[in-house]
Amino acid sequence: MGRTNMISLIEIADRMRNGPKMSSRDWDMALFRKMTELVKEYEIKCPKETTEWINTDDGLADAAWQAAVDFVTDTGCFCINRERVVKFAEDEVKGAIKSMQKKVLIGEGKDARVWKQHKIEGNEPLNIAPGHHAPFTEDLANLVVQNFAMIPRLDFLEGFNFPTIDGYEIYGPPIEAYASKRQVVWLREGIRRAGRPGAAIVYYPITTAASSFLATIDHVAGLRPTDGVLLSVLPDVKVEHDLLTVATVLQSYGYFGISGSFGIAGGFCGGAEGAIIEGLVKTIIAWIVYRDNLYYNGVEHLNHVSGVERVMFPIHFARSVVYQATLRNSYGIPMHWPIPVSELCTDSHLEELILRSVEAAVNGANLYVPRVSRSRMNGGQTPADAELMIDASDAAIRMQIRRSEVYEVFKPVITKLMKNTTPEPGKLITECYDLQRHRPSSEYQKLIAKVKSEFKDCGLQWE
């Protein structure tokens, strides 16, 4: 779809300067009250029984979407740097939603891909972003990138963060800009070594300063117009002045944008019900304010993303409502971010990864980088996790698993995971994956086979 009827980014910049003044705390309190009001008005309810693991009520998904539209129209978003509320008229919001893109061309040459919407309970393989959005030390940079880029199903590869560069702490605009440029150079070199020179790469922000993003523009060694950037709406529907600067510059080049803006249960939006609305509000705001095209926009619990404990129900249900609402009511492209709380080379890490990948397929959400939710340096992910994620989603699609069947089919694994919610400590990538031979260690191979067997016993048909 084109971008007709879209409010201009320059107009949004002006509203960030002249919109109603409000403190961050007052915004948080107003957000809580509004979400509570919308949850009640639109009867957004999560089930009490785990048997309703995935939403099957299309009416609930549609109601949640309308609640989100009402929030954006009535309340807007909050510019955290300027302490201003950015408001939108009803026709601006509806016009923007009609202009969302259901297909985005990324990469170039033989590595060009079309990232697109998929259907709920659909029959097409999902789009895949297999790696990074995780911390790695610079000594592993090229090799890690190369290993992830060797995964055949890769559609794009995101960057990573690191604490030092050339022995210097990354602090302040000059070093941050230098580190940002080095990140995308490593990405380009790694995909070239993997034989995928045209594959799309995505800049993972070292900081949210505009200078860090703009330093990556380099058609030879950095970001090309067919590459992307991560421009996320912050928790509690807050946006940043500098990221609008980035969006204003980069949209003229053609870059695609990603928003990592899921709803958060346990924050100012309240429980899972409020988080459903927040996830959808952030999707709409990310498109209007940053022109993001792809959205990992489900629902997570604050304790889960913090790595404190595994929180599953009713979060899995809430997450499914967000994906289904996005697909039923817009051209937005949702993505699922599998983030197990347990570390690499553990049973529960793999179990949760497979389960969430199956659910993504059932809900029609593309798959975005698997990663330990609170990952330590060099311990966030391996290519084996990405390949397992792909295999699990493919199996679910091949079997045509229905939304209503997920709990009963995978009840043994779900019950096991819900019984023990404590994260398992695990290994670093260098301890469980051979980056020279592009394969998991023998220990990890055996563990993967064991966990796949668990799911096979549930009925999942691996190829």
Coordinates of N, CA and C in Angstrom, one line a residue, residues 132 135-147 160-167 170 182-183 186 193 377-379 428-430 435-436:
H132 N 20.9 -12.6 16.3 CA 21.4 -11.4 17.0 C 20.4 -10.7 17.8
P135 N 24.0 -9.6 22.9 CA 25.4 -9.1 23.1 C 26.4 -10.2 22.8
F136 N 27.4 -9.7 22.0 CA 28.6 -10.5 21.6 C 29.8 -9.7 21.7
T137 N 30.9 -10.3 22.1 CA 32.2 -9.5 22.1 C 32.7 -9.4 20.7
E138 N 33.5 -8.4 20.5 CA 34.0 -8.0 19.1 C 34.9 -9.1 18.5
D139 N 35.5 -9.9 19.3 CA 36.4 -11.0 18.8 C 35.6 -12.1 18.1
L140 N 34.3 -12.2 18.4 CA 33.4 -13.2 17.8 C 32.6 -12.6 16.7
A141 N 32.7 -11.3 16.5 CA 31.7 -10.7 15.6 C 31.6 -11.3 14.2
N142 N 32.7 -11.3 13.4 CA 32.6 -11.8 12.0 C 32.1 -13.2 12.0
L143 N 32.7 -14.0 12.9 CA 32.4 -15.5 12.9 C 30.9 -15.8 13.3
V144 N 30.4 -15.1 14.3 CA 29.0 -15.3 14.7 C 28.1 -14.9 13.5
V145 N 28.3 -13.7 12.9 CA 27.5 -13.2 11.8 C 27.5 -14.3 10.7
Q146 N 28.7 -14.7 10.3 CA 28.8 -15.7 9.2 C 28.0 -16.9 9.5
N147 N 28.1 -17.4 10.8 CA 27.3 -18.7 11.1 C 25.8 -18.5 11.0
F160 N 24.1 -6.5 16.7 CA 24.3 -6.9 18.1 C 24.9 -5.8 18.8
N161 N 24.9 -5.9 20.2 CA 25.6 -4.9 20.9 C 26.9 -5.4 21.6
F162 N 27.8 -4.6 22.1 CA 29.0 -5.0 22.7 C 29.5 -3.8 23.6
P163 N 30.2 -4.1 24.6 CA 30.5 -3.1 25.6 C 31.7 -2.2 25.3
T164 N 32.7 -2.8 24.5 CA 33.9 -2.0 24.2 C 34.2 -2.2 22.7
I165 N 35.0 -1.3 22.2 CA 35.4 -1.3 20.8 C 36.9 -0.9 20.8
D166 N 37.7 -1.7 20.2 CA 39.2 -1.4 20.1 C 39.8 -1.1 21.5
G167 N 39.2 -1.7 22.5 CA 39.7 -1.5 23.9 C 39.1 -0.3 24.6
I170 N 32.4 2.1 25.2 CA 31.5 2.8 24.3 C 30.7 3.8 25.0
R182 N 31.1 0.3 12.9 CA 31.8 -1.0 13.0 C 30.8 -2.2 13.0
Q183 N 29.7 -2.0 13.7 CA 28.7 -3.1 13.8 C 28.2 -3.5 12.4
W186 N 30.8 -5.2 10.3 CA 30.9 -6.6 10.7 C 29.7 -7.4 10.0
R193 N 31.0 -13.4 3.7 CA 31.7 -14.6 3.9 C 30.8 -15.8 3.8
M377 N 26.6 -11.9 28.0 CA 27.5 -11.7 26.9 C 27.9 -13.1 26.3
N378 N 27.7 -13.2 25.0 CA 28.0 -14.4 24.2 C 27.2 -15.6 24.6
G379 N 26.1 -15.3 25.3 CA 25.2 -16.4 25.8 C 23.7 -16.3 25.4
L428 N 27.6 -20.7 27.3 CA 27.9 -19.7 26.3 C 27.9 -20.3 24.9
I429 N 27.8 -19.5 23.9 CA 27.8 -20.0 22.5 C 29.1 -20.8 22.2
T430 N 30.2 -20.3 22.8 CA 31.5 -21.0 22.5 C 31.6 -22.3 23.3
L435 N 31.7 -22.8 16.1 CA 31.6 -21.8 15.1 C 32.5 -22.0 13.9
Q436 N 33.5 -22.8 14.0 CA 34.4 -23.2 12.9 C 33.7 -24.2 12.0

